[in-house]
Amino acid sequence: MTARLIDGKAVAADLRRAIAARVATLGYRPGLRVVRVGEDPASGVYVRNKDKAAQEAGFDSATLHLPEATTEAELLAVVARLNADPAVDGILVQLPLPRHIRAEAVISAVAPEKDVDGFHPLNAGRLASGEPGLVPCTPKGVMHLLRAAGCSLPGARALVVGRSTIVGRPMAQLLLAADCTVTIAHSRTRDLAAECRRAEILVAAVGRPEMVRGDWVAEGATVIDVGINRLESGRLVGDVEFEAACRRAEAITPVPGGVGPMTIACLLENTLDAAIARRGA
Ligand SMILES: NC(=O)C1=CN([C@@H]2O[C@H](COP(=O)(O)OP(=O)(O)OC[C@H]3O[C@@H](n4cnc5c(N)ncnc54)[C@H](OP(=O)(O)O)[C@@H]3O)[C@@H](O)[C@H]2O)C=CC1
Ligand SMILES: Nc1nc(=O)c2c([nH]1)NC[C@@H]1CN(c3ccc(C(=O)N[C@@H](CCC(=O)O)C(=O)O)cc3)C=[N+]21
């Protein structure tokens, strides 16, 4: 068997088109502000892609680029100003932050109704309690992809490898909310290969190039590869051994062109939702 490719680029383009059509019916432009501190090189690419997508969809989008030496108090003051700005519907503070700034303090300072990353503890708690709120973009994008791929979720055995607050945990919550039977694996999991082999839906969010081997994939599984790892050669690879996994999976996401583009489309979706919640449709 050779797996069907789940085309994140195409699904994301459809979603962005639908968002743009909705934005065009509003009497205002939803406002998005991305705050970037210092020079993390990976963040540069992401912030540029996001800005371009937001502009194209008709958002009022801007990036505030602060120097590496910005203090935590200065960053908190910027967040407070954006919280108070009525033209701003969504605030995203790009991670990672420089080491002298406590990321948790900054994340908790973003007004929950403008927290389009869905990282604020109030939104994380809402997700865990099954209440409506802003949901982290990457796992939200994965749910769009599973649905677009026609994957049947209720009762399915889903494995999430990784338990970070930005990907793994919210991913598990969303799969649970969709009635999957969810297992979460992490660095202390005893037999990861055996856990993977049981999974009908396998989501890898580890950050280790091709760590999930092709022969760990169950025949007919749906494989979602969240990992984005740049090798020394410059090549981008996921957390799954792609070629080998394709011989066993029924459907799989590529890297690049899988989950990454969905993250950006869902950031726009969250910003539109936040705008409508604050200002109406
Ligand atoms: N496509 C996209 O839009 C996005 C992609 N990413 C990518 O997703 C990947 C994960 O990101 P993120 O969640 O932030 O990463 P983190 O480093 O925060 O978390 C990694 C998780 O993987 C677990 N892990 C590490 N080693 C192993 C192992 N040997 N076996 C099993 N589990 C292990 C860790 O376990 P433990 O908790 O025990 O340490 C941890 O829970 C990265 O490649 C990142 O670049 C991230 C965000 C967006
Ligand atoms: N506050 C915050 N929120 C985030 O959502 C956030 C963050 N910080 N820090 C970094 C990670 C990473 N991330 C990506 C988003 C899109 C692509 C993306 O568009 N990828 C494309 C292109 C990849 C490439 O060519 O480099 C693809 O996979 O096809 C990648 C990575 C969001 N993150």
PDB file of N, CA and C and ligand atoms in Angstrom, residues 46 138 161-169 185-189 192 204-208 211 225-229 239 259-261 263-264, ligand 1:
ATOM      1  N   TYR A  46       8.345  32.134   9.958  1.00  0.00           N
ATOM      2  CA  TYR A  46       6.965  31.960  10.361  1.00  0.00           C
ATOM      3  C   TYR A  46       6.241  33.300  10.411  1.00  0.00           C
ATOM      4  N   THR A 138      -2.072  24.895  16.049  1.00  0.00           N
ATOM      5  CA  THR A 138      -1.526  23.690  15.413  1.00  0.00           C
ATOM      6  C   THR A 138      -2.441  22.484  15.618  1.00  0.00           C
ATOM      7  N   VAL A 161       2.083  11.600  20.304  1.00  0.00           N
ATOM      8  CA  VAL A 161       3.437  11.496  20.860  1.00  0.00           C
ATOM      9  C   VAL A 161       3.915  12.916  21.123  1.00  0.00           C
ATOM     10  N   GLY A 162       4.087  13.262  22.396  1.00  0.00           N
ATOM     11  CA  GLY A 162       4.444  14.617  22.817  1.00  0.00           C
ATOM     12  C   GLY A 162       3.356  15.171  23.726  1.00  0.00           C
ATOM     13  N   ARG A 163       3.760  15.926  24.756  1.00  0.00           N
ATOM     14  CA  ARG A 163       2.795  16.453  25.735  1.00  0.00           C
ATOM     15  C   ARG A 163       3.057  17.923  26.042  1.00  0.00           C
ATOM     16  N   SER A 164       3.601  18.660  25.063  1.00  0.00           N
ATOM     17  CA  SER A 164       3.850  20.089  25.290  1.00  0.00           C
ATOM     18  C   SER A 164       2.521  20.824  25.418  1.00  0.00           C
ATOM     19  N   THR A 165       2.572  21.993  26.080  1.00  0.00           N
ATOM     20  CA  THR A 165       1.333  22.764  26.251  1.00  0.00           C
ATOM     21  C   THR A 165       0.893  23.384  24.931  1.00  0.00           C
ATOM     22  N   ILE A 166       1.820  23.525  23.959  1.00  0.00           N
ATOM     23  CA  ILE A 166       1.411  24.179  22.709  1.00  0.00           C
ATOM     24  C   ILE A 166       0.919  23.187  21.650  1.00  0.00           C
ATOM     25  N   VAL A 167       1.347  21.933  21.721  1.00  0.00           N
ATOM     26  CA  VAL A 167       0.890  20.969  20.713  1.00  0.00           C
ATOM     27  C   VAL A 167       0.283  19.702  21.338  1.00  0.00           C
ATOM     28  N   GLY A 168       1.092  18.917  22.019  1.00  0.00           N
ATOM     29  CA  GLY A 168       0.662  17.578  22.443  1.00  0.00           C
ATOM     30  C   GLY A 168      -0.588  17.565  23.318  1.00  0.00           C
ATOM     31  N   ARG A 169      -0.566  18.363  24.400  1.00  0.00           N
ATOM     32  CA  ARG A 169      -1.713  18.344  25.327  1.00  0.00           C
ATOM     33  C   ARG A 169      -3.009  18.817  24.679  1.00  0.00           C
ATOM     34  N   ALA A 185       1.794   9.768  24.657  1.00  0.00           N
ATOM     35  CA  ALA A 185       3.136   9.224  24.906  1.00  0.00           C
ATOM     36  C   ALA A 185       4.129  10.371  25.042  1.00  0.00           C
ATOM     37  N   HIS A 186       5.240  10.119  25.721  1.00  0.00           N
ATOM     38  CA  HIS A 186       6.254  11.162  25.964  1.00  0.00           C
ATOM     39  C   HIS A 186       7.590  10.487  26.198  1.00  0.00           C
ATOM     40  N   SER A 187       8.561  11.257  26.682  1.00  0.00           N
ATOM     41  CA  SER A 187       9.927  10.719  26.742  1.00  0.00           C
ATOM     42  C   SER A 187      10.072   9.589  27.774  1.00  0.00           C
ATOM     43  N   ARG A 188       9.110   9.443  28.678  1.00  0.00           N
ATOM     44  CA  ARG A 188       9.198   8.369  29.673  1.00  0.00           C
ATOM     45  C   ARG A 188       8.342   7.163  29.309  1.00  0.00           C
ATOM     46  N   THR A 189       7.695   7.211  28.168  1.00  0.00           N
ATOM     47  CA  THR A 189       6.873   6.077  27.719  1.00  0.00           C
ATOM     48  C   THR A 189       7.753   4.846  27.544  1.00  0.00           C
ATOM     49  N   LEU A 192       7.470   2.803  23.138  1.00  0.00           N
ATOM     50  CA  LEU A 192       6.808   3.701  22.193  1.00  0.00           C
ATOM     51  C   LEU A 192       6.421   2.971  20.910  1.00  0.00           C
ATOM     52  N   ALA A 204       2.440  12.749  15.631  1.00  0.00           N
ATOM     53  CA  ALA A 204       3.798  12.873  16.161  1.00  0.00           C
ATOM     54  C   ALA A 204       4.142  14.337  16.339  1.00  0.00           C
ATOM     55  N   ALA A 205       4.433  14.744  17.589  1.00  0.00           N
ATOM     56  CA  ALA A 205       4.820  16.138  17.902  1.00  0.00           C
ATOM     57  C   ALA A 205       5.940  16.103  18.923  1.00  0.00           C
ATOM     58  N   VAL A 206       7.098  15.686  18.441  1.00  0.00           N
ATOM     59  CA  VAL A 206       8.225  15.397  19.321  1.00  0.00           C
ATOM     60  C   VAL A 206       9.375  16.384  19.111  1.00  0.00           C
ATOM     61  N   GLY A 207       9.670  16.682  17.848  1.00  0.00           N
ATOM     62  CA  GLY A 207      10.820  17.538  17.558  1.00  0.00           C
ATOM     63  C   GLY A 207      12.110  16.756  17.414  1.00  0.00           C
ATOM     64  N   ARG A 208      11.990  15.480  16.984  1.00  0.00           N
ATOM     65  CA  ARG A 208      13.188  14.667  16.709  1.00  0.00           C
ATOM     66  C   ARG A 208      13.053  14.076  15.317  1.00  0.00           C
ATOM     67  N   MET A 211      11.994  10.235  14.127  1.00  0.00           N
ATOM     68  CA  MET A 211      12.098   9.339  15.271  1.00  0.00           C
ATOM     69  C   MET A 211      11.074   8.206  15.219  1.00  0.00           C
ATOM     70  N   ASP A 225       2.042  14.269  10.945  1.00  0.00           N
ATOM     71  CA  ASP A 225       3.413  14.592  11.369  1.00  0.00           C
ATOM     72  C   ASP A 225       3.516  16.093  11.641  1.00  0.00           C
ATOM     73  N   VAL A 226       3.553  16.454  12.925  1.00  0.00           N
ATOM     74  CA  VAL A 226       3.611  17.869  13.302  1.00  0.00           C
ATOM     75  C   VAL A 226       5.049  18.387  13.277  1.00  0.00           C
ATOM     76  N   GLY A 227       6.001  17.487  13.380  1.00  0.00           N
ATOM     77  CA  GLY A 227       7.405  17.889  13.538  1.00  0.00           C
ATOM     78  C   GLY A 227       7.930  18.689  12.363  1.00  0.00           C
ATOM     79  N   ILE A 228       8.733  19.686  12.681  1.00  0.00           N
ATOM     80  CA  ILE A 228       9.438  20.447  11.645  1.00  0.00           C
ATOM     81  C   ILE A 228      10.887  20.521  12.105  1.00  0.00           C
ATOM     82  N   ASN A 229      11.742  19.741  11.457  1.00  0.00           N
ATOM     83  CA  ASN A 229      13.143  19.676  11.874  1.00  0.00           C
ATOM     84  C   ASN A 229      14.026  19.990  10.682  1.00  0.00           C
ATOM     85  N   ASP A 239       8.826  14.338  12.138  1.00  0.00           N
ATOM     86  CA  ASP A 239       9.167  13.425  13.233  1.00  0.00           C
ATOM     87  C   ASP A 239       8.946  11.974  12.827  1.00  0.00           C
ATOM     88  N   VAL A 259       1.070  20.033   8.227  1.00  0.00           N
ATOM     89  CA  VAL A 259       0.475  20.744   9.356  1.00  0.00           C
ATOM     90  C   VAL A 259       0.866  22.228   9.374  1.00  0.00           C
ATOM     91  N   GLY A 260       2.092  22.543   8.963  1.00  0.00           N
ATOM     92  CA  GLY A 260       2.594  23.920   9.068  1.00  0.00           C
ATOM     93  C   GLY A 260       1.651  24.960   8.462  1.00  0.00           C
ATOM     94  N   PRO A 261       1.245  24.799   7.204  1.00  0.00           N
ATOM     95  CA  PRO A 261       0.351  25.792   6.607  1.00  0.00           C
ATOM     96  C   PRO A 261      -0.996  25.900   7.331  1.00  0.00           C
ATOM     97  N   THR A 263      -1.413  25.692  10.566  1.00  0.00           N
ATOM     98  CA  THR A 263      -1.220  26.509  11.774  1.00  0.00           C
ATOM     99  C   THR A 263      -1.517  27.972  11.455  1.00  0.00           C
ATOM    100  N   ILE A 264      -1.019  28.426  10.317  1.00  0.00           N
ATOM    101  CA  ILE A 264      -1.215  29.829   9.942  1.00  0.00           C
ATOM    102  C   ILE A 264      -2.686  30.091   9.604  1.00  0.00           C
TER     103      ILE A 264
HETATM  104  N1  LIG B   1       3.680  22.460  12.236  1.00  0.00           N
HETATM  105  C1  LIG B   1       3.600  23.456  13.110  1.00  0.00           C
HETATM  106  O1  LIG B   1       2.885  24.409  12.878  1.00  0.00           O
HETATM  107  C2  LIG B   1       4.330  23.379  14.386  1.00  0.00           C
HETATM  108  C3  LIG B   1       5.322  22.440  14.509  1.00  0.00           C
HETATM  109  N2  LIG B   1       5.995  22.291  15.681  1.00  0.00           N
HETATM  110  C4  LIG B   1       6.996  21.216  15.716  1.00  0.00           C
HETATM  111  O2  LIG B   1       6.467  20.133  16.469  1.00  0.00           O
HETATM  112  C5  LIG B   1       7.492  19.477  17.188  1.00  0.00           C
HETATM  113  C6  LIG B   1       7.130  19.446  18.668  1.00  0.00           C
HETATM  114  O3  LIG B   1       7.036  20.770  19.157  1.00  0.00           O
HETATM  115  P1  LIG B   1       6.771  21.075  20.711  1.00  0.00           P
HETATM  116  O4  LIG B   1       5.586  20.345  21.183  1.00  0.00           O
HETATM  117  O5  LIG B   1       6.831  22.546  20.849  1.00  0.00           O
HETATM  118  O6  LIG B   1       8.091  20.422  21.355  1.00  0.00           O
HETATM  119  P2  LIG B   1       8.543  20.243  22.876  1.00  0.00           P
HETATM  120  O7  LIG B   1      10.014  20.072  22.836  1.00  0.00           O
HETATM  121  O8  LIG B   1       7.936  21.282  23.733  1.00  0.00           O
HETATM  122  O9  LIG B   1       7.865  18.853  23.293  1.00  0.00           O
HETATM  123  C7  LIG B   1       8.320  17.650  22.770  1.00  0.00           C
HETATM  124  C8  LIG B   1       7.579  16.490  23.395  1.00  0.00           C
HETATM  125  O10 LIG B   1       8.115  15.284  22.848  1.00  0.00           O
HETATM  126  C9  LIG B   1       8.430  14.398  23.898  1.00  0.00           C
HETATM  127  N3  LIG B   1       9.592  13.581  23.567  1.00  0.00           N
HETATM  128  C10 LIG B   1      10.875  13.981  23.451  1.00  0.00           C
HETATM  129  N4  LIG B   1      11.660  12.944  23.178  1.00  0.00           N
HETATM  130  C11 LIG B   1      10.877  11.856  23.115  1.00  0.00           C
HETATM  131  C12 LIG B   1      11.105  10.497  22.891  1.00  0.00           C
HETATM  132  N5  LIG B   1      12.339  10.021  22.651  1.00  0.00           N
HETATM  133  N6  LIG B   1      10.054   9.654  22.896  1.00  0.00           N
HETATM  134  C13 LIG B   1       8.817  10.106  23.131  1.00  0.00           C
HETATM  135  N7  LIG B   1       8.529  11.400  23.354  1.00  0.00           N
HETATM  136  C14 LIG B   1       9.559  12.259  23.363  1.00  0.00           C
HETATM  137  C15 LIG B   1       8.702  15.251  25.101  1.00  0.00           C
HETATM  138  O11 LIG B   1       8.471  14.472  26.263  1.00  0.00           O
HETATM  139  P3  LIG B   1       8.667  15.030  27.782  1.00  0.00           P
HETATM  140  O12 LIG B   1       7.460  15.877  28.036  1.00  0.00           O
HETATM  141  O13 LIG B   1       8.705  13.800  28.584  1.00  0.00           O
HETATM  142  O14 LIG B   1       9.946  15.800  27.762  1.00  0.00           O
HETATM  143  C16 LIG B   1       7.731  16.401  24.913  1.00  0.00           C
HETATM  144  O15 LIG B   1       6.494  16.119  25.512  1.00  0.00           O
HETATM  145  C17 LIG B   1       8.761  20.242  16.838  1.00  0.00           C
HETATM  146  O16 LIG B   1       9.391  19.602  15.741  1.00  0.00           O
HETATM  147  C18 LIG B   1       8.264  21.601  16.419  1.00  0.00           C
HETATM  148  O17 LIG B   1       9.152  22.235  15.507  1.00  0.00           O
HETATM  149  C19 LIG B   1       5.667  23.040  16.787  1.00  0.00           C
HETATM  150  C20 LIG B   1       4.684  24.004  16.716  1.00  0.00           C
HETATM  151  C21 LIG B   1       3.975  24.276  15.486  1.00  0.00           C
END
